[in-house]
Coordinates of C-alpha atoms in Angstrom, one line a residue:
Chain V
M1311 CA -8.8 -17.5 8.6
A1312 CA -6.4 -14.6 7.2
R1313 CA -3.7 -13.2 10.5
D1314 CA -3.4 -9.0 10.8
V1315 CA 0.6 -8.7 10.7
A1316 CA 2.7 -6.6 12.6
I1317 CA 5.9 -4.8 10.7
I1318 CA 8.7 -4.8 13.6
G1319 CA 11.4 -3.9 12.7
V1320 CA 13.4 -1.2 9.7
G1321 CA 16.2 -1.4 8.8
L1322 CA 18.7 0.1 6.2
S1323 CA 22.2 0.3 4.7
K1324 CA 23.6 2.9 3.7
W1325 CA 22.6 4.8 0.4
G1326 CA 24.4 6.3 -2.6
E1327 CA 27.5 5.1 -4.4
L1328 CA 29.5 2.9 -1.9
W1329 CA 32.5 1.2 -3.9
E1330 CA 33.4 -0.2 -0.3
Q1331 CA 31.4 -2.5 -0.1
S1332 CA 29.5 -5.7 -2.6
L1333 CA 25.6 -6.9 -3.7
R1334 CA 26.2 -8.9 -0.5
D1335 CA 27.5 -6.4 1.5
I1336 CA 24.9 -4.3 1.6
Y1337 CA 21.9 -6.6 2.2
V1338 CA 22.9 -7.7 4.9
E1339 CA 24.2 -4.6 7.0
A1340 CA 20.0 -3.5 6.6
A1341 CA 19.0 -7.2 6.6
L1342 CA 21.0 -6.9 10.7
A1343 CA 19.7 -4.1 10.9
A1344 CA 16.2 -5.0 10.6
I1345 CA 16.5 -7.8 13.0
K1346 CA 17.8 -5.5 16.0
D1347 CA 16.0 -2.9 15.3
A1348 CA 13.1 -6.0 16.2
G1349 CA 14.5 -7.5 18.8
V1350 CA 14.0 -10.9 17.4
D1351 CA 16.8 -13.9 18.3
K1352 CA 15.3 -15.7 14.6
I1353 CA 13.7 -15.5 10.9
D1354 CA 11.1 -18.2 9.7
S1355 CA 11.7 -16.8 6.4
M1356 CA 12.9 -14.5 3.6
Y1357 CA 12.5 -12.0 0.8
V1358 CA 14.6 -10.2 -1.8
G1359 CA 13.5 -7.7 -3.3
N1360 CA 15.4 -7.3 -6.5
M1361 CA 15.5 -6.1 -10.3
S1362 CA 18.3 -7.6 -12.0
A1363 CA 21.2 -8.5 -9.6
G1364 CA 21.9 -10.4 -12.3
L1365 CA 22.6 -7.7 -14.9
F1366 CA 23.9 -4.6 -12.7
T1367 CA 26.6 -7.0 -10.5
G1368 CA 26.5 -10.7 -13.3
Q1369 CA 25.2 -12.4 -9.2
E1370 CA 21.6 -14.3 -9.8
H1371 CA 20.5 -16.2 -7.6
L1372 CA 20.2 -14.2 -4.6
A1373 CA 17.6 -15.8 -2.1
S1374 CA 19.9 -18.9 -1.1
L1375 CA 23.3 -16.2 -1.0
M1376 CA 21.8 -13.4 1.6
A1377 CA 20.5 -15.9 3.5
D1378 CA 23.9 -17.7 3.9
Y1379 CA 25.5 -14.6 3.8
L1380 CA 23.2 -13.9 6.7
G1381 CA 23.8 -17.0 8.6
V1382 CA 20.5 -18.3 8.7
A1383 CA 21.2 -20.5 5.2
S1384 CA 18.6 -23.6 5.1
I1385 CA 15.3 -20.9 6.1
P1386 CA 12.8 -20.9 3.0
S1387 CA 14.0 -17.6 1.2
A1388 CA 12.7 -16.4 -2.3
R1389 CA 13.8 -13.6 -4.6
V1390 CA 10.8 -11.6 -6.2
E1391 CA 11.1 -9.5 -9.4
S1392 CA 8.1 -6.6 -10.8
A1393 CA 10.8 -4.2 -12.2
C1394 CA 11.5 -0.8 -10.0
A1395 CA 8.2 -2.4 -7.7
S1396 CA 10.2 -4.9 -6.7
G1397 CA 10.7 -4.3 -3.2
G1398 CA 6.9 -3.4 -2.8
L1399 CA 6.1 -6.9 -4.1
A1400 CA 8.4 -8.9 -1.4
V1401 CA 6.6 -6.8 1.8
K1402 CA 3.4 -8.7 -1.0
M1403 CA 4.4 -11.9 -0.3
G1404 CA 5.8 -11.2 3.6
Y1405 CA 1.7 -10.3 4.4
M1406 CA 0.8 -13.5 2.7
E1407 CA 3.2 -15.5 3.8
V1408 CA 2.6 -14.6 7.8
A1409 CA -0.9 -13.7 7.0
L1410 CA -1.0 -17.9 5.9
G1411 CA 0.7 -19.1 9.7
M1412 CA 3.3 -20.3 7.2
S1413 CA 5.9 -18.3 8.9
D1414 CA 5.8 -16.8 12.1
V1415 CA 9.0 -14.0 11.5
V1416 CA 8.9 -12.5 8.4
L1417 CA 12.3 -10.7 7.1
V1418 CA 11.9 -8.4 3.2
G1419 CA 15.1 -7.0 2.6
G1420 CA 14.7 -5.1 -1.0
V1421 CA 18.8 -4.2 -2.0
E1422 CA 20.3 -3.4 -5.9
K1423 CA 23.5 -2.8 -6.4
M1424 CA 23.6 -0.3 -9.1
T1425 CA 27.8 1.3 -9.3
D1426 CA 29.6 -2.2 -10.4
V1427 CA 28.8 -1.4 -14.0
G1428 CA 29.1 1.8 -15.5
T1429 CA 26.3 4.6 -16.5
D1430 CA 25.6 2.6 -19.9
E1431 CA 25.6 -1.2 -18.5
A1432 CA 22.7 0.6 -16.5
T1433 CA 21.2 2.0 -19.0
F1434 CA 20.4 -1.0 -20.7
A1435 CA 20.3 -3.3 -17.1
L1436 CA 16.8 -0.5 -16.0
A1437 CA 14.9 0.1 -19.7
T1438 CA 14.6 -3.8 -19.7
A1439 CA 12.5 -2.8 -17.4
A1440 CA 10.2 -1.0 -21.0
D1441 CA 9.8 -3.3 -23.3
Q1442 CA 12.7 -4.1 -25.3
D1443 CA 11.3 -4.9 -29.0
Y1444 CA 9.0 -2.1 -29.0
E1445 CA 10.3 0.3 -27.0
V1446 CA 14.1 -0.1 -26.6
Y1447 CA 14.3 -0.9 -29.3
Q1448 CA 13.7 1.8 -31.0
G1449 CA 16.2 4.0 -29.1
I1450 CA 13.6 5.2 -26.4
T1451 CA 15.2 5.5 -22.5
F1452 CA 13.5 6.0 -19.2
P1453 CA 13.5 9.4 -19.3
G1454 CA 12.5 8.9 -21.9
L1455 CA 9.6 7.8 -21.6
Y1456 CA 8.4 10.0 -19.0
A1457 CA 9.2 12.7 -20.5
M1458 CA 6.8 12.0 -23.3
M1459 CA 3.9 11.3 -20.2
A1460 CA 5.3 15.4 -18.6
R1461 CA 4.2 16.5 -22.4
A1462 CA 1.2 14.8 -22.1
H1463 CA 0.4 16.0 -19.2
M1464 CA 1.2 19.9 -19.5
E1465 CA -0.2 19.4 -22.7
K1466 CA -4.1 18.6 -21.9
Y1467 CA -3.8 20.0 -18.2
G1468 CA -1.8 23.7 -18.2
T1469 CA 1.4 22.0 -16.1
T1470 CA 3.7 23.6 -16.5
R1471 CA 7.3 23.6 -16.3
E1472 CA 8.8 25.2 -12.7
Q1473 CA 5.7 22.4 -11.3
L1474 CA 7.7 19.6 -12.7
A1475 CA 10.6 21.0 -10.6
H1476 CA 8.5 22.1 -7.3
V1477 CA 8.4 18.6 -6.9
A1478 CA 12.1 18.0 -7.5
V1479 CA 12.8 21.3 -4.5
K1480 CA 10.6 20.1 -2.4
N1481 CA 11.9 16.3 -2.0
H1482 CA 15.6 17.3 -1.9
E1483 CA 14.6 19.8 1.4
H1484 CA 13.2 16.9 3.2
G1485 CA 15.9 14.4 2.0
S1486 CA 18.4 17.1 3.7
M1487 CA 16.3 16.5 6.7
N1488 CA 17.5 12.5 6.0
P1489 CA 20.5 11.2 7.0
V1490 CA 20.8 7.8 4.6
A1491 CA 20.3 10.2 1.7
Q1492 CA 22.2 10.4 -1.3
Y1493 CA 21.8 14.0 -2.3
P1494 CA 19.9 15.8 0.2
Q1495 CA 21.5 18.8 -1.0
K1496 CA 18.2 21.2 -1.2
I1497 CA 17.2 22.3 -4.9
T1498 CA 16.1 25.7 -6.8
V1499 CA 14.0 25.8 -9.1
E1500 CA 16.3 27.8 -11.6
N1501 CA 18.5 24.8 -10.3
V1502 CA 16.6 22.4 -11.8
I1503 CA 14.8 24.2 -14.3
N1504 CA 18.5 24.8 -16.2
S1505 CA 20.0 21.8 -15.1
V1506 CA 21.3 19.3 -18.3
M1507 CA 18.8 18.0 -20.7
I1508 CA 18.6 13.9 -20.7
A1509 CA 14.9 14.0 -22.5
D1510 CA 12.8 16.6 -23.3
P1511 CA 10.9 19.4 -21.4
L1512 CA 13.1 16.7 -18.0
R1513 CA 16.6 17.5 -16.9
I1514 CA 19.4 15.7 -14.5
L1515 CA 17.7 17.7 -12.1
D1516 CA 13.8 15.5 -12.9
C1517 CA 15.5 12.1 -12.4
S1518 CA 16.1 9.7 -9.5
P1519 CA 20.1 8.5 -9.5
I1520 CA 22.1 5.7 -9.8
T1521 CA 22.4 3.9 -6.4
D1522 CA 23.7 1.1 -4.1
G1523 CA 21.6 0.5 -1.4
A1524 CA 19.4 -1.8 1.2
A1525 CA 16.3 -1.6 2.6
A1526 CA 14.9 -4.7 4.9
I1527 CA 11.7 -5.0 7.5
I1528 CA 10.8 -8.1 9.5
L1529 CA 6.9 -8.9 10.7
C1530 CA 5.2 -11.9 12.1
P1531 CA 1.3 -11.7 13.6
V1532 CA -0.4 -8.4 15.5
E1533 CA -0.7 -11.2 18.1
L1534 CA 3.4 -12.3 18.5
A1535 CA 4.2 -7.9 18.2
K1536 CA 2.2 -7.5 21.1
K1537 CA 3.9 -9.3 22.6
I1538 CA 7.6 -9.1 22.2
S1539 CA 7.8 -5.7 20.2
K1540 CA 9.3 -3.5 22.2
K1541 CA 7.9 -0.9 19.9
P1542 CA 5.2 0.6 18.5
P1543 CA 4.3 -2.1 16.3
V1544 CA 2.5 -1.2 12.5
K1545 CA 0.0 -3.5 11.5
I1546 CA -0.8 -3.5 7.7
I1547 CA -4.4 -2.5 7.5
G1548 CA -4.6 -2.5 2.9
L1549 CA -2.6 -3.7 -0.1
G1550 CA -3.8 -3.3 -3.4
H1551 CA -1.2 -4.4 -6.6
A1552 CA -2.0 -4.1 -10.1
T1553 CA -0.6 -4.3 -13.7
D1554 CA -0.4 -3.2 -17.1
S1555 CA 0.9 -3.0 -19.9
I1556 CA 4.3 -2.4 -20.0
A1557 CA 4.2 -0.5 -23.3
L1558 CA 3.4 3.4 -22.3
H1559 CA 1.6 2.9 -26.0
S1560 CA -0.1 0.5 -25.7
R1561 CA -2.4 2.8 -23.2
K1562 CA -4.8 4.3 -24.2
D1563 CA -4.5 8.1 -21.5
L1564 CA -0.3 8.4 -21.6
T1565 CA -1.7 11.2 -18.7
S1566 CA -2.4 8.7 -16.5
L1567 CA -1.5 5.5 -14.7
P1568 CA -3.9 2.6 -14.2
A1569 CA -2.3 0.9 -12.5
T1570 CA -1.7 2.7 -9.7
A1571 CA -5.6 4.0 -9.1
K1572 CA -7.2 0.7 -9.5
A1573 CA -4.1 -1.1 -6.5
A1574 CA -5.2 2.5 -4.3
K1575 CA -8.7 1.4 -4.9
A1576 CA -8.5 -2.4 -3.1
A1577 CA -5.9 -1.5 -0.7
Y1578 CA -8.4 1.6 0.6
K1579 CA -10.7 -0.7 0.5
M1580 CA -9.1 -3.4 3.0
A1581 CA -7.9 -1.0 5.0
K1582 CA -11.9 0.8 4.5
V1583 CA -10.1 4.4 4.9
N1584 CA -10.5 7.1 2.3
I1585 CA -7.1 9.3 1.2
D1586 CA -8.4 11.9 4.2
K1587 CA -7.3 9.6 6.9
I1588 CA -4.3 9.7 5.7
D1589 CA -1.5 11.3 7.2
L1590 CA 1.5 10.9 5.2
V1591 CA 2.4 9.4 2.0
E1592 CA 5.2 7.4 0.2
V1593 CA 5.4 7.6 -4.1
H1594 CA 6.9 6.6 -6.4
D1595 CA 9.0 9.8 -7.7
C1596 CA 11.7 8.3 -10.2
F1597 CA 10.7 11.0 -11.8
T1598 CA 9.5 14.1 -10.9
I1599 CA 6.4 13.9 -13.3
A1600 CA 5.9 10.8 -12.2
E1601 CA 4.9 12.2 -8.2
I1602 CA 2.6 14.0 -10.1
I1603 CA 0.4 11.9 -11.7
V1604 CA 0.8 9.4 -8.9
I1605 CA -0.5 11.6 -6.2
E1606 CA -3.6 12.7 -8.6
E1607 CA -4.4 8.2 -9.1
L1608 CA -4.0 7.7 -5.2
G1609 CA -6.7 10.5 -5.2
I1610 CA -4.8 13.7 -2.8
V1611 CA -6.3 15.7 -5.5
K1612 CA -8.0 15.7 -8.2
K1613 CA -7.2 14.7 -11.8
G1614 CA -5.0 16.6 -14.0
K1615 CA -4.3 19.7 -10.9
G1616 CA -1.7 17.7 -9.5
G1617 CA 1.0 19.8 -11.1
S1618 CA 0.6 22.8 -7.7
A1619 CA 0.6 19.8 -5.0
A1620 CA 4.4 20.8 -4.2
E1621 CA 4.6 24.5 -5.6
S1622 CA 1.2 25.4 -2.7
G1623 CA 2.8 23.0 -0.2
M1624 CA 0.5 21.3 0.6
T1625 CA 3.3 17.7 -0.2
R1626 CA 6.0 19.1 1.8
L1627 CA 6.3 18.5 5.7
G1628 CA 4.0 21.0 7.4
G1629 CA 1.1 20.3 4.5
K1630 CA -1.7 19.0 4.9
I1631 CA -0.6 15.6 3.2
P1632 CA 3.0 15.9 3.2
V1633 CA 4.7 13.2 0.6
N1634 CA 8.5 11.7 0.2
T1635 CA 9.3 13.3 3.7
S1636 CA 12.3 10.5 3.0
G1637 CA 13.5 12.7 0.0
G1638 CA 11.8 10.4 -2.0
L1639 CA 13.8 8.4 -4.4
K1640 CA 15.1 11.5 -6.2
S1641 CA 16.6 12.9 -2.6
K1642 CA 17.1 10.0 -1.3
G1643 CA 18.2 7.5 -4.2
H1644 CA 16.9 4.4 -5.8
P1645 CA 18.4 1.4 -5.2
V1646 CA 15.7 -0.2 -7.8
G1647 CA 14.7 -3.6 -6.0
A1648 CA 15.0 -1.8 -2.2
T1649 CA 13.0 1.5 -3.3
G1650 CA 9.5 -0.3 -2.0
V1651 CA 10.6 -1.5 1.1
A1652 CA 12.6 1.6 1.9
Q1653 CA 10.0 3.9 1.3
V1654 CA 7.8 1.4 4.3
V1655 CA 10.8 1.7 6.4
E1656 CA 9.9 5.5 6.0
I1657 CA 6.5 5.2 6.8
V1658 CA 7.4 2.6 9.7
K1659 CA 9.7 5.5 11.4
Q1660 CA 6.9 8.2 10.7
L1661 CA 4.3 6.2 12.6
R1662 CA 6.6 5.6 15.7
G1663 CA 7.7 8.7 15.6
E1664 CA 11.2 8.3 15.4
A1665 CA 11.5 10.2 11.9
G1666 CA 13.4 13.1 14.1
P1667 CA 13.7 17.0 12.0
R1668 CA 10.7 15.6 9.1
Q1669 CA 8.8 13.9 11.8
V1670 CA 4.8 15.0 10.8
K1671 CA 3.3 15.3 13.5
N1672 CA 0.2 12.6 15.2
A1673 CA 1.1 10.5 12.4
R1674 CA -1.3 7.5 13.1
I1675 CA -2.1 5.7 9.4
G1676 CA 0.7 5.4 6.2
M1677 CA 0.7 4.7 2.9
T1678 CA 3.2 3.5 0.6
Q1679 CA 3.8 3.1 -4.1
N1680 CA 5.6 1.6 -5.3
M1681 CA 5.9 1.0 -9.0
G1682 CA 7.5 -1.0 -12.1
G1683 CA 9.1 0.4 -14.9
S1684 CA 5.8 3.5 -16.6
G1685 CA 3.7 2.3 -15.0
G1686 CA 2.9 -1.4 -15.8
S1687 CA 3.3 -3.2 -12.0
T1688 CA 1.8 -0.7 -8.0
V1689 CA 1.8 -2.5 -5.5
V1690 CA 0.5 0.0 -2.3
H1691 CA 0.7 -0.7 1.5
I1692 CA -1.8 1.2 3.8
M1693 CA -0.3 0.5 7.7
E1694 CA -1.1 2.2 11.3
V1695 CA -0.2 2.3 14.6
A1696 CA -1.5 -0.9 16.2
Chain Z
M1326 CA 21.1 -9.8 -30.8
S1327 CA 21.0 -12.6 -32.3
V1328 CA 19.6 -13.4 -35.7
S1329 CA 17.0 -15.6 -35.1
K1330 CA 15.9 -12.3 -31.9
Y1331 CA 15.8 -10.4 -35.4
W1332 CA 14.7 -11.9 -37.2
R1333 CA 11.1 -12.8 -35.5
E1334 CA 10.3 -9.6 -35.5
I1335 CA 10.5 -9.1 -39.2
P1336 CA 6.8 -9.4 -40.3
H1337 CA 6.0 -6.9 -37.7
R1338 CA 9.2 -4.6 -38.2
Y1339 CA 9.2 -4.5 -42.1
R1340 CA 5.9 -5.2 -43.3
L1341 CA 3.7 -3.7 -39.9
E1342 CA 2.3 -6.8 -39.7
A1343 CA -0.2 -7.1 -36.9
G1344 CA -3.3 -9.7 -35.6
K1345 CA -6.9 -8.5 -36.1
C1346 CA -9.1 -10.3 -33.5
E1347 CA -11.6 -11.7 -35.9
K1348 CA -14.8 -11.9 -33.3
C1349 CA -14.2 -8.3 -31.3
G1350 CA -11.8 -6.5 -34.5
N1351 CA -9.5 -5.2 -31.9
I1352 CA -6.1 -4.8 -33.2
Y1353 CA -2.9 -5.6 -32.0
F1354 CA 0.7 -5.1 -32.5
P1355 CA 3.1 -6.7 -32.2
K1356 CA 0.2 -10.4 -33.4
R1357 CA -0.9 -12.2 -29.7
L1358 CA -1.9 -15.2 -29.0
V1359 CA -4.9 -14.2 -26.9
C1360 CA -7.8 -11.0 -27.3
G1361 CA -7.4 -9.1 -24.1
E1362 CA -10.6 -7.2 -25.4
C1363 CA -13.0 -10.3 -25.3
G1364 CA -11.1 -13.8 -25.3
N1365 CA -10.8 -14.7 -28.3
S1366 CA -7.5 -16.5 -30.2
K1367 CA -8.7 -16.4 -33.8
F1368 CA -6.9 -13.2 -35.3
K1369 CA -6.0 -12.3 -39.1
S1370 CA -3.0 -10.8 -40.3
I1371 CA -3.2 -6.9 -41.7
H1372 CA -0.7 -4.7 -42.7
L1373 CA -1.3 -1.1 -40.9
D1374 CA -2.9 2.2 -42.2
R1375 CA 1.5 3.9 -42.3
Q1376 CA -0.6 6.7 -41.4
G1377 CA -0.7 8.4 -38.8
K1378 CA -1.1 11.8 -35.8
L1379 CA 1.8 12.0 -33.4
I1380 CA 0.1 11.9 -29.5
S1381 CA 3.3 12.4 -28.0
Y1382 CA 7.0 12.6 -27.9
T1383 CA 10.1 13.7 -26.3
V1384 CA 13.5 14.9 -27.6
I1385 CA 16.1 12.0 -26.7
H1386 CA 20.1 14.1 -25.2
V1387 CA 21.2 11.6 -23.0
A1388 CA 20.8 8.0 -25.6
P1389 CA 21.7 4.5 -24.7
S1390 CA 25.0 3.5 -26.6
K1391 CA 23.4 2.4 -29.2
F1392 CA 21.9 5.5 -30.6
Y1393 CA 24.6 7.9 -29.8
S1394 CA 25.7 9.2 -33.0
Q1395 CA 21.9 9.7 -33.6
A1396 CA 21.3 11.9 -30.2
P1397 CA 19.6 14.5 -29.8
Y1398 CA 17.5 12.5 -32.0
A1399 CA 13.4 12.8 -31.0
V1400 CA 10.7 10.3 -30.3
G1401 CA 7.2 9.6 -30.3
V1402 CA 3.8 7.9 -29.4
V1403 CA 2.0 7.4 -32.7
E1404 CA -2.0 6.3 -33.2
L1405 CA -2.0 5.4 -36.5
K1406 CA -5.7 5.2 -38.5
D1407 CA -6.6 2.8 -37.8
G1408 CA -6.4 3.2 -33.7
V1409 CA -3.3 1.4 -33.2
R1410 CA -0.2 2.7 -31.3
L1411 CA 3.8 2.4 -31.3
L1412 CA 6.1 4.3 -30.3
A1413 CA 8.9 5.6 -33.4
Q1414 CA 11.6 7.5 -33.4
I1415 CA 9.9 10.4 -35.6
A1416 CA 12.7 11.8 -38.2
D1417 CA 13.7 14.1 -41.9
C1418 CA 12.3 17.2 -39.6
D1419 CA 13.4 20.1 -37.3
L1420 CA 13.3 18.8 -34.3
K1421 CA 12.4 22.1 -32.6
K1422 CA 9.4 22.2 -35.0
I1423 CA 7.9 18.7 -33.8
K1424 CA 3.9 19.4 -32.4
T1425 CA 2.1 17.5 -31.0
G1426 CA -1.2 15.9 -33.1
M1427 CA 1.4 16.2 -36.2
P1428 CA 0.0 14.1 -39.2
L1429 CA 3.3 11.8 -39.7
R1430 CA 3.4 8.6 -42.0
V1431 CA 5.8 4.8 -40.7
E1432 CA 8.9 4.5 -42.2
F1433 CA 11.1 1.8 -43.8
R1434 CA 14.5 2.5 -42.0
R1435 CA 17.2 1.5 -40.7
V1436 CA 17.2 2.0 -37.0
S1437 CA 20.4 1.5 -34.8
E1438 CA 23.5 -0.1 -35.9
E1439 CA 25.1 -3.2 -33.4
G1440 CA 28.8 -1.9 -33.4
D1441 CA 31.2 -2.0 -35.8
A1442 CA 31.0 -6.1 -37.0
G1443 CA 27.7 -6.7 -35.3
I1444 CA 23.7 -6.5 -37.5
I1445 CA 22.4 -4.0 -39.1
N1446 CA 18.7 -3.0 -37.2
Y1447 CA 16.5 -1.9 -39.5
G1448 CA 13.0 -0.9 -38.3
Y1449 CA 10.1 1.5 -39.2
K1450 CA 11.1 5.4 -38.0
C1451 CA 8.1 8.7 -39.0
V1452 CA 8.6 11.3 -40.4
P1453 CA 6.7 14.0 -41.8
V1454 CA 3.4 14.1 -44.0

């Protein structure tokens, strides 16, 4: 019989271009913050979400390296990879470890150190999440893949250039209230639509940045959490995980993300909730169009209606269902392997009432959606105050 | 790119060879070992129809290093007459005149170069009909 699983500690490193800190430094910084927040004196096992430390820093074998530098070498530790969904998948692995009774106290961390290489090498590393032989070979980039999704959405549903910009404007507005955000500057629609063109129709302010950063959470059984946790434990009540072709052109409809729809459906079923019961969501806004399609797939809006959500204020703080109160990948930053864990950190802070000026009032249930590549993998978690 | 990594994709990239499932008729490009539709593992080798239409596209302004000298260039998802989709550059046309739905033909072209001393990567690009 599976055990119920709670999150009792969360922590983040600094986020940004952290030239003075190494891959291991930032991981340990986040892990120690989570351990301190949880108030635990030991961890039994660890999962490390990371997309591509090998290409970004030349370092592999992270599971053991991080255990060593955290001073817990000898515990079982595993590195988990699913491109930009590596962090979310690591949370799932940690959940399973606790639910199955393999460990009581599990640390799940996510980390990416992206600025030890130049932009060309970072672009190459990120592009390994796409089909190397049949997409990247032709000269496509990640902004380019999402740009084709954006154009298809605009032509099929009438989504406008300005509506894409509103997603970035909203997320920067949220990020301005998050002390960890890499780009906390508020921006305007004019800023976005006049920014440098990357892959038509997407411009630089439609894109999430390159970020160094780490995030960590501590998981344990709910029963144990009730005994040892000083803060309100947050229970993971729903989990969904799905895959799809990593090549965008292999999908029938460029305006949909079937893995996200499938993962969300599984998470809703497990949690026995529907979208109406959910107070806030952190989604994978690697590009503005991604947030628009994802909120459609999660059922927040009907198919094709995602374009107006940010503009109308529906997904803004104070709106019907706030999306990306942390600032999202767009403003907070996107250290790819850390993102899925950091999304969970934001939801836990919100559900505990610790989110400061960006606090969602009376938040009880929150959800995260973390996505790999152009939608080839998705992990969804639903959390509730235990 | 190593010679073997380049060489083994030649049938796909040069000749558009694909695998057609002998049971359900689904076509895979590149070839696969098992059909995702019906589970069958017997395929007939075919050549894809070179005529198609544009499903969506982008114009790349910030290019990967191998493609710097080509930017800006268009890349699109193209659906061929036999229903197979592939991703390719759209060449030989005014970037401003590209339109979703436009008819295209797949041609054999130089795709990129690996620096001054590296190999030249050939494959397919699409051109307006």
